[in-house]
Amino acid sequence: MAWVWASLRKYPALMLLVAVYLAACVVVAANAYRGTGGVPGAHQTKVLRLAHWQLEPGIREAVDQLIADYHRLHPDVEVRQILIPEEGYFQWVNTQLIGRTAPDMIECGQGGPVGWALWPKFYARYFLPLDRYVDEPNPYNKGTPLESASWRKTYFDEMEGGYEESLQSYYRTPLSTFTVRLYYNKALIEEVWGPGFPRTYEDFIQLCKKLVQYGKDNNKRLVPIAGSGYNFRQFFDAYRTAFTADYMNRLDVDYNGAVSRIESASPLYSGRVKLTEPPIRANFELVRELSEYFPQGYTSLDRDEAVFLFLQGNAAMISTGSWDYQSLGVQSEFPIAVTAIPLPSKNNPRYGRYVAGPDTEAGLEGGFAVGITKNSRYPDVALDFLQYASSLRKNEELNKAMFWLPVIKDAEPREELKPFAPRIEGYSASIEYEGPGAELAYAQLSVEYLSGKVGYEDFVTEFMKAFHRELPAGVRETIRNNDQTLNQEMRFAGVRRAALTAAPGAAAAMSGDSPTQYKRIMEAYVAQLGARDSDIRDWMDNVNASAQDAH
Amino acid sequence: MKAWAPLLLIPLLGAALASGCGGRSEAGSLEALLTRGWQAYSTGDFDYAVRCFQQVDNAQTATAEQTYSALLGLATTYHLETNPDFPKAREYYGRLGALDSDTARMQSAVGLARIDVAAGNAADGRARLTALIRDSPDSMEADEATIHLADAYFAPRTDESVTGGFRLPTQGSIQRGLETLEGRLASHPHNPLSSSMHMMLANKYIETKAFDKAVSHLLAADKEGIAAARLRSEAIWRVARIAEEQLKDYDLAEQYYARYVKEFDRTTLYYRALKSLERVRALKDGRRTSAEETGGA
């Protein structure tokens, strides 16, 4: 060794270079070792982040309890919640995903119409598909009646709330479900109306009148219903379904059990269906009548303002979802009860003959749905945590603590939430008044009608002018969007076909069984082709009928 | 100094091996590249998919199968990305078709035909698809080609010069589409896409108001097995509704409403099906009573 040192000492600069070089080699090797799960960092806590927008009282604490229970089972895992206000949630998620700084788990599906269009793209690019796991049992159901059921089958909706139809894959783990009901100030209603709550629309209007009088008599600022554009929409939709359920027989020309936007708009365009027809007119007139009992200018109020009005005792009722049950209960200083939105009785001389029934909740799907991001360092741990949260016992505990409805079969909700149990009997909406492209005109003109600025005939005249002007472009746009969905389906069929022809890499790139998935995708594709062709034929038939009428 | 200087490379090689640079063979790397390419393709990361597939295409050591996968990946990515690049897709489908493999040639033919149709050369596209079905009748590509060929006959075309913006297919064109599907089902009745073909026929017969034929194809699709639960429920609903409203076949309507109620109690149509079942049973009772009265008279 002495001769080596003797040789090297003549080259101090070279020695320095060699020393730096060797140090660099050590750093590279250590990093590589750590990256493969070796000793450095192996005993560190695995930190997972879960982002959601559920800021209602009690939710954070309930999720924290779930996390603490999971941590007891897995001391090396720590889950942290990131709570983002609803208003900025979608933009925040968008930025985090694009910047590749997204948390491990993200609550999905928020953002209004823009969000609805973009979430499928996010799933495809940034989220982990769950297909390979959903048909395996949830290990945390061991020892329960759901022990041998696949994870998907343990859900009340067979995990439909986690399935992304446009991508033909599961991406989300739903943890709760929600229904909408009419909440009321029980003490006030009993004082004004007596025990019980009106069961018919007629009695409901009488109650509203009494509440107005009660406010005047007591010199109190009281509106019967706390309304905003958001809450009012729930009333409007309930009555739209009740009055127009029978339109399915006229409008569903392809018999698939649903009225598409074009099937709904085309006969309105040609005049084969008119907004002046008695059931439709009755629908609008009823909601106009009801809007008298909402606060003035309610369409420009937001959801929080409506909730505030109710909690202050300045409104006797509010229509909102089961997600608000706990927050309203905690914040109100009066007892709260819930009921369904009352419909006109069959004996109602003005509306009774048009009412089919309530809107159904049979197609309800799971919500509070969480996806796992692909850039998560621990996707397997995130999956394990979500399986824990969606196991029979833990999902029941979690939802009891949150005052929400569980999503797992046999999981019991809290006793007081039983009025929120999904209503199976009832119908789905069968007509949509705002046609493709005419949404803005509808929003502006319907507000003018509902606020009493214009009468029904004037509303119809003005709206139909806009409808005729905007619809042709709107229909073409809808068909273009449909073509993009078809293209996407062919893209998925392409990789499955590649896998079926043993193209190296294709099978390994996808989860699920390729022959079944290929068959499923092709079925969805031809169904979409059929709907497109039928929509276009229906549209053109109505355009031609409209042209003939003009002649 | 010169004698031991190469020893300096040893730690570098050690570190490089530890970091995974040389842990796999090149063949393994190409396989991994293809997997990443297909993953990127399916998740819509098209630029990355193209880079992965191109690396394999450029690799001297790629096997014939790997080259097939890379060319198919490049062609389908350029074809089906959000903003398709048809010239490049054609170029790669062309190279794919030149490989010494029947599968590659068939995949190439399906792709080129679909580009022809999308680019407005429907006649060329139909000719390619027809040739594929004729020349390789027992292939899975012929099944898919049948669906694309029928669609090429059925699909309305955008035409701004027409009031309404679309030109509907002629009766003759629809007839050729129907014959394409029916011909394939006659020669290959239980092919993997038979349920899709029956559904496509049913859709077109409903559109053209040939309801009895539509129902028979819906029943056939159901018999072949519809994989997607939503579409299965839709097919059963359609049979029941058409049987009741158009065919006045209340026995069939009752049978299928009853099946819907039994199998799909968590759908928005469940209650309608239940009410419809009550209605058709009442209609059947009414018919029976009426027949008895007529017989008695």
CSV table of N, CA and C in Angstrom, one decimal, chain B residues 174-272:
chain,number,residue,atom,x,y,z
B,174,ILE,N,-78.9,1.4,-45.8
B,174,ILE,CA,-79.3,0.8,-44.6
B,174,ILE,C,-79.5,-0.7,-44.8
B,175,GLN,N,-80.1,-1.1,-46.0
B,175,GLN,CA,-80.3,-2.5,-46.3
B,175,GLN,C,-79.0,-3.2,-46.4
B,176,ARG,N,-78.0,-2.6,-47.0
B,176,ARG,CA,-76.7,-3.2,-47.2
B,176,ARG,C,-76.1,-3.5,-45.8
B,177,GLY,N,-76.2,-2.5,-44.9
B,177,GLY,CA,-75.7,-2.6,-43.5
B,177,GLY,C,-76.4,-3.8,-42.8
B,178,LEU,N,-77.7,-3.9,-43.0
B,178,LEU,CA,-78.4,-5.0,-42.3
B,178,LEU,C,-78.0,-6.3,-42.9
B,179,GLU,N,-77.8,-6.4,-44.2
B,179,GLU,CA,-77.3,-7.6,-44.8
B,179,GLU,C,-75.9,-8.0,-44.3
B,180,THR,N,-75.1,-7.0,-44.2
B,180,THR,CA,-73.7,-7.3,-43.7
B,180,THR,C,-73.7,-8.0,-42.3
B,181,LEU,N,-74.5,-7.4,-41.4
B,181,LEU,CA,-74.6,-8.0,-40.1
B,181,LEU,C,-75.3,-9.4,-40.1
B,182,GLU,N,-76.4,-9.5,-40.8
B,182,GLU,CA,-77.1,-10.7,-40.9
B,182,GLU,C,-76.3,-11.8,-41.5
B,183,GLY,N,-75.6,-11.4,-42.6
B,183,GLY,CA,-74.7,-12.4,-43.2
B,183,GLY,C,-73.7,-13.0,-42.3
B,184,ARG,N,-73.0,-12.1,-41.5
B,184,ARG,CA,-72.0,-12.5,-40.6
B,184,ARG,C,-72.6,-13.4,-39.5
B,185,LEU,N,-73.8,-13.1,-39.0
B,185,LEU,CA,-74.4,-13.9,-38.0
B,185,LEU,C,-74.9,-15.2,-38.5
B,186,ALA,N,-75.2,-15.3,-39.8
B,186,ALA,CA,-75.6,-16.5,-40.4
B,186,ALA,C,-74.4,-17.5,-40.5
B,187,SER,N,-73.2,-16.9,-40.9
B,187,SER,CA,-72.1,-17.8,-41.1
B,187,SER,C,-71.3,-18.0,-39.7
B,188,HIS,N,-71.4,-17.0,-38.8
B,188,HIS,CA,-70.7,-17.2,-37.5
B,188,HIS,C,-71.6,-16.7,-36.4
B,189,PRO,N,-72.6,-17.6,-36.1
B,189,PRO,CA,-73.7,-17.1,-35.2
B,189,PRO,C,-73.3,-16.9,-33.8
B,190,HIS,N,-72.2,-17.5,-33.3
B,190,HIS,CA,-71.8,-17.3,-31.9
B,190,HIS,C,-70.4,-16.7,-31.8
B,191,ASN,N,-70.1,-15.8,-32.7
B,191,ASN,CA,-68.8,-15.1,-32.7
B,191,ASN,C,-68.8,-14.2,-31.4
B,192,PRO,N,-67.5,-13.9,-31.0
B,192,PRO,CA,-67.4,-13.1,-29.7
B,192,PRO,C,-68.2,-11.8,-29.7
B,193,LEU,N,-68.5,-11.2,-30.9
B,193,LEU,CA,-69.2,-9.9,-31.0
B,193,LEU,C,-70.6,-10.1,-31.4
B,194,SER,N,-71.2,-11.3,-31.3
B,194,SER,CA,-72.5,-11.6,-31.8
B,194,SER,C,-73.6,-10.8,-31.0
B,195,SER,N,-73.4,-10.6,-29.7
B,195,SER,CA,-74.4,-9.8,-29.0
B,195,SER,C,-74.4,-8.4,-29.5
B,196,SER,N,-73.2,-7.8,-29.8
B,196,SER,CA,-73.1,-6.5,-30.3
B,196,SER,C,-73.8,-6.4,-31.7
B,197,MET,N,-73.6,-7.4,-32.5
B,197,MET,CA,-74.2,-7.4,-33.8
B,197,MET,C,-75.7,-7.4,-33.7
B,198,HIS,N,-76.2,-8.3,-32.8
B,198,HIS,CA,-77.7,-8.3,-32.7
B,198,HIS,C,-78.2,-7.0,-32.1
B,199,MET,N,-77.5,-6.4,-31.2
B,199,MET,CA,-77.9,-5.1,-30.7
B,199,MET,C,-77.9,-4.0,-31.8
B,200,MET,N,-76.9,-4.1,-32.7
B,200,MET,CA,-76.8,-3.1,-33.7
B,200,MET,C,-78.0,-3.3,-34.7
B,201,LEU,N,-78.4,-4.6,-35.0
B,201,LEU,CA,-79.5,-4.8,-35.9
B,201,LEU,C,-80.8,-4.3,-35.2
B,202,ALA,N,-80.9,-4.6,-33.9
B,202,ALA,CA,-82.1,-4.2,-33.2
B,202,ALA,C,-82.3,-2.7,-33.2
B,203,ASN,N,-81.2,-2.0,-33.0
B,203,ASN,CA,-81.2,-0.5,-33.1
B,203,ASN,C,-81.7,0.0,-34.4
B,204,LYS,N,-81.2,-0.6,-35.5
B,204,LYS,CA,-81.6,-0.1,-36.8
B,204,LYS,C,-83.0,-0.5,-37.1
B,205,TYR,N,-83.5,-1.7,-36.7
B,205,TYR,CA,-84.9,-2.1,-36.9
B,205,TYR,C,-85.8,-1.2,-36.1
B,206,ILE,N,-85.4,-0.8,-34.9
B,206,ILE,CA,-86.3,0.1,-34.1
B,206,ILE,C,-86.3,1.5,-34.9
B,207,GLU,N,-85.2,1.9,-35.4
B,207,GLU,CA,-85.1,3.2,-36.1
B,207,GLU,C,-86.0,3.2,-37.3
B,208,THR,N,-86.1,2.1,-38.0
B,208,THR,CA,-86.9,2.0,-39.2
B,208,THR,C,-88.2,1.4,-38.9
B,209,LYS,N,-88.6,1.2,-37.6
B,209,LYS,CA,-89.9,0.8,-37.2
B,209,LYS,C,-90.3,-0.6,-37.6
B,210,ALA,N,-89.3,-1.5,-37.8
B,210,ALA,CA,-89.5,-2.9,-38.0
B,210,ALA,C,-89.4,-3.6,-36.7
B,211,PHE,N,-90.5,-3.4,-35.8
B,211,PHE,CA,-90.4,-3.8,-34.4
B,211,PHE,C,-90.3,-5.3,-34.2
B,212,ASP,N,-91.0,-6.1,-35.0
B,212,ASP,CA,-90.9,-7.5,-34.7
B,212,ASP,C,-89.5,-8.0,-34.9
B,213,LYS,N,-88.8,-7.5,-36.0
B,213,LYS,CA,-87.4,-7.9,-36.2
B,213,LYS,C,-86.5,-7.4,-35.1
B,214,ALA,N,-86.8,-6.2,-34.6
B,214,ALA,CA,-86.0,-5.6,-33.5
B,214,ALA,C,-86.1,-6.5,-32.3
B,215,VAL,N,-87.3,-6.9,-32.0
B,215,VAL,CA,-87.4,-7.7,-30.8
B,215,VAL,C,-86.7,-9.1,-30.9
B,216,SER,N,-86.8,-9.7,-32.1
B,216,SER,CA,-86.1,-11.0,-32.3
B,216,SER,C,-84.6,-10.8,-32.1
B,217,HIS,N,-84.1,-9.7,-32.5
B,217,HIS,CA,-82.6,-9.5,-32.4
B,217,HIS,C,-82.3,-9.2,-30.9
B,218,LEU,N,-83.1,-8.5,-30.2
B,218,LEU,CA,-82.9,-8.2,-28.8
B,218,LEU,C,-82.9,-9.5,-28.0
B,219,LEU,N,-83.8,-10.4,-28.4
B,219,LEU,CA,-83.9,-11.7,-27.7
B,219,LEU,C,-82.6,-12.5,-28.0
B,220,ALA,N,-82.2,-12.4,-29.3
B,220,ALA,CA,-81.0,-13.1,-29.7
B,220,ALA,C,-79.7,-12.6,-28.9
B,221,ALA,N,-79.7,-11.3,-28.8
B,221,ALA,CA,-78.5,-10.7,-28.1
B,221,ALA,C,-78.5,-11.1,-26.6
B,222,ASP,N,-79.7,-11.2,-26.0
B,222,ASP,CA,-79.8,-11.6,-24.7
B,222,ASP,C,-79.4,-13.1,-24.5
B,223,LYS,N,-79.8,-13.9,-25.5
B,223,LYS,CA,-79.4,-15.3,-25.5
B,223,LYS,C,-77.9,-15.5,-25.7
B,224,GLU,N,-77.3,-14.7,-26.5
B,224,GLU,CA,-75.8,-14.7,-26.7
B,224,GLU,C,-75.1,-14.3,-25.5
B,225,GLY,N,-75.7,-13.5,-24.6
B,225,GLY,CA,-75.1,-13.0,-23.4
B,225,GLY,C,-74.5,-11.6,-23.6
B,226,ILE,N,-75.2,-10.6,-23.0
B,226,ILE,CA,-74.7,-9.2,-23.0
B,226,ILE,C,-73.9,-9.0,-21.8
B,227,ALA,N,-72.6,-8.7,-22.0
B,227,ALA,CA,-71.7,-8.6,-20.9
B,227,ALA,C,-72.0,-7.4,-19.9
B,228,ALA,N,-72.3,-6.3,-20.5
B,228,ALA,CA,-72.5,-5.1,-19.7
B,228,ALA,C,-73.9,-5.1,-19.0
B,229,ALA,N,-74.0,-5.0,-17.7
B,229,ALA,CA,-75.3,-5.1,-17.0
B,229,ALA,C,-76.2,-4.1,-17.4
B,230,ARG,N,-75.7,-2.8,-17.6
B,230,ARG,CA,-76.6,-1.7,-18.0
B,230,ARG,C,-77.3,-2.0,-19.4
B,231,LEU,N,-76.5,-2.6,-20.3
B,231,LEU,CA,-77.1,-2.8,-21.6
B,231,LEU,C,-78.0,-4.0,-21.6
B,232,ARG,N,-77.7,-5.0,-20.7
B,232,ARG,CA,-78.6,-6.1,-20.5
B,232,ARG,C,-80.0,-5.7,-20.0
B,233,SER,N,-79.9,-4.8,-19.0
B,233,SER,CA,-81.2,-4.3,-18.5
B,233,SER,C,-82.0,-3.5,-19.6
B,234,GLU,N,-81.2,-2.7,-20.4
B,234,GLU,CA,-81.8,-1.9,-21.4
B,234,GLU,C,-82.5,-2.8,-22.5
B,235,ALA,N,-81.8,-3.9,-22.8
B,235,ALA,CA,-82.4,-4.9,-23.8
B,235,ALA,C,-83.7,-5.5,-23.3
B,236,ILE,N,-83.7,-5.9,-22.0
B,236,ILE,CA,-84.9,-6.5,-21.5
B,236,ILE,C,-86.0,-5.5,-21.4
B,237,TRP,N,-85.7,-4.3,-21.0
B,237,TRP,CA,-86.7,-3.2,-21.0
B,237,TRP,C,-87.3,-3.0,-22.4
B,238,ARG,N,-86.4,-2.9,-23.4
B,238,ARG,CA,-86.9,-2.7,-24.8
B,238,ARG,C,-87.8,-3.8,-25.3
B,239,VAL,N,-87.5,-5.0,-25.0
B,239,VAL,CA,-88.3,-6.1,-25.4
B,239,VAL,C,-89.7,-5.9,-24.8
B,240,ALA,N,-89.8,-5.6,-23.5
B,240,ALA,CA,-91.0,-5.5,-22.8
B,240,ALA,C,-91.8,-4.3,-23.4
B,241,ARG,N,-91.2,-3.2,-23.5
B,241,ARG,CA,-91.9,-2.0,-24.0
B,241,ARG,C,-92.4,-2.1,-25.4
B,242,ILE,N,-91.6,-2.7,-26.3
B,242,ILE,CA,-92.0,-2.8,-27.7
B,242,ILE,C,-93.1,-3.9,-27.8
B,243,ALA,N,-92.9,-4.9,-27.0
B,243,ALA,CA,-94.0,-6.0,-27.1
B,243,ALA,C,-95.3,-5.4,-26.6
B,244,GLU,N,-95.3,-4.6,-25.6
B,244,GLU,CA,-96.5,-4.0,-25.1
B,244,GLU,C,-97.1,-2.9,-26.1
B,245,GLU,N,-96.2,-2.0,-26.5
B,245,GLU,CA,-96.8,-0.8,-27.2
B,245,GLU,C,-96.9,-1.1,-28.7
B,246,GLN,N,-96.0,-1.8,-29.3
B,246,GLN,CA,-96.0,-1.9,-30.8
B,246,GLN,C,-96.6,-3.3,-31.2
B,247,LEU,N,-96.2,-4.3,-30.6
B,247,LEU,CA,-96.6,-5.7,-31.0
B,247,LEU,C,-97.9,-6.1,-30.3
B,248,LYS,N,-98.3,-5.5,-29.3
B,248,LYS,CA,-99.4,-5.9,-28.5
B,248,LYS,C,-99.3,-7.3,-28.0
B,249,ASP,N,-98.1,-7.8,-27.9
B,249,ASP,CA,-97.9,-9.2,-27.4
B,249,ASP,C,-97.7,-9.1,-25.9
B,250,TYR,N,-98.9,-9.2,-25.2
B,250,TYR,CA,-98.9,-9.0,-23.8
B,250,TYR,C,-98.2,-10.1,-23.0
B,251,ASP,N,-98.2,-11.3,-23.6
B,251,ASP,CA,-97.5,-12.4,-22.9
B,251,ASP,C,-96.0,-12.1,-22.8
B,252,LEU,N,-95.5,-11.7,-24.0
B,252,LEU,CA,-94.0,-11.4,-24.0
B,252,LEU,C,-93.7,-10.2,-23.1
B,253,ALA,N,-94.6,-9.2,-23.2
B,253,ALA,CA,-94.4,-8.0,-22.4
B,253,ALA,C,-94.4,-8.4,-20.9
B,254,GLU,N,-95.4,-9.2,-20.5
B,254,GLU,CA,-95.4,-9.6,-19.1
B,254,GLU,C,-94.2,-10.4,-18.7
B,255,GLN,N,-93.8,-11.3,-19.6
B,255,GLN,CA,-92.6,-12.1,-19.2
B,255,GLN,C,-91.3,-11.2,-19.0
B,256,TYR,N,-91.2,-10.2,-19.9
B,256,TYR,CA,-90.0,-9.4,-19.8
B,256,TYR,C,-90.1,-8.3,-18.7
B,257,TYR,N,-91.2,-7.7,-18.5
B,257,TYR,CA,-91.4,-6.8,-17.4
B,257,TYR,C,-91.1,-7.5,-16.1
B,258,ALA,N,-91.6,-8.8,-16.0
B,258,ALA,CA,-91.4,-9.5,-14.8
B,258,ALA,C,-90.0,-9.8,-14.5
B,259,ARG,N,-89.3,-10.1,-15.6
B,259,ARG,CA,-87.8,-10.4,-15.5
B,259,ARG,C,-87.1,-9.1,-15.1
B,260,TYR,N,-87.5,-8.0,-15.7
B,260,TYR,CA,-86.8,-6.7,-15.3
B,260,TYR,C,-87.0,-6.5,-13.8
B,261,VAL,N,-88.2,-6.6,-13.3
B,261,VAL,CA,-88.5,-6.3,-11.9
B,261,VAL,C,-87.7,-7.3,-11.0
B,262,LYS,N,-87.5,-8.5,-11.5
B,262,LYS,CA,-86.8,-9.5,-10.7
B,262,LYS,C,-85.3,-9.2,-10.7
B,263,GLU,N,-84.7,-8.8,-11.8
B,263,GLU,CA,-83.3,-8.7,-12.0
B,263,GLU,C,-82.7,-7.3,-11.8
B,264,PHE,N,-83.5,-6.3,-11.9
B,264,PHE,CA,-83.0,-5.0,-11.9
B,264,PHE,C,-83.7,-4.0,-10.9
B,265,ASP,N,-83.8,-4.4,-9.7
B,265,ASP,CA,-84.6,-3.7,-8.7
B,265,ASP,C,-83.8,-2.4,-8.2
B,266,ARG,N,-82.6,-2.2,-8.7
B,266,ARG,CA,-81.9,-1.0,-8.3
B,266,ARG,C,-81.7,0.0,-9.4
B,267,THR,N,-82.6,0.0,-10.4
B,267,THR,CA,-82.5,0.9,-11.5
B,267,THR,C,-83.7,1.9,-11.5
B,268,THR,N,-83.5,3.0,-12.2
B,268,THR,CA,-84.5,4.1,-12.2
B,268,THR,C,-85.8,3.6,-12.9
B,269,LEU,N,-85.7,2.5,-13.7
B,269,LEU,CA,-86.9,2.0,-14.4
B,269,LEU,C,-87.6,0.9,-13.6
B,270,TYR,N,-87.1,0.6,-12.5
B,270,TYR,CA,-87.7,-0.5,-11.7
B,270,TYR,C,-89.2,-0.3,-11.5
B,271,TYR,N,-89.5,0.9,-11.0
B,271,TYR,CA,-90.9,1.2,-10.6
B,271,TYR,C,-91.8,1.2,-11.8
B,272,ARG,N,-91.3,1.8,-12.9
B,272,ARG,CA,-92.1,1.8,-14.2
B,272,ARG,C,-92.3,0.4,-14.6
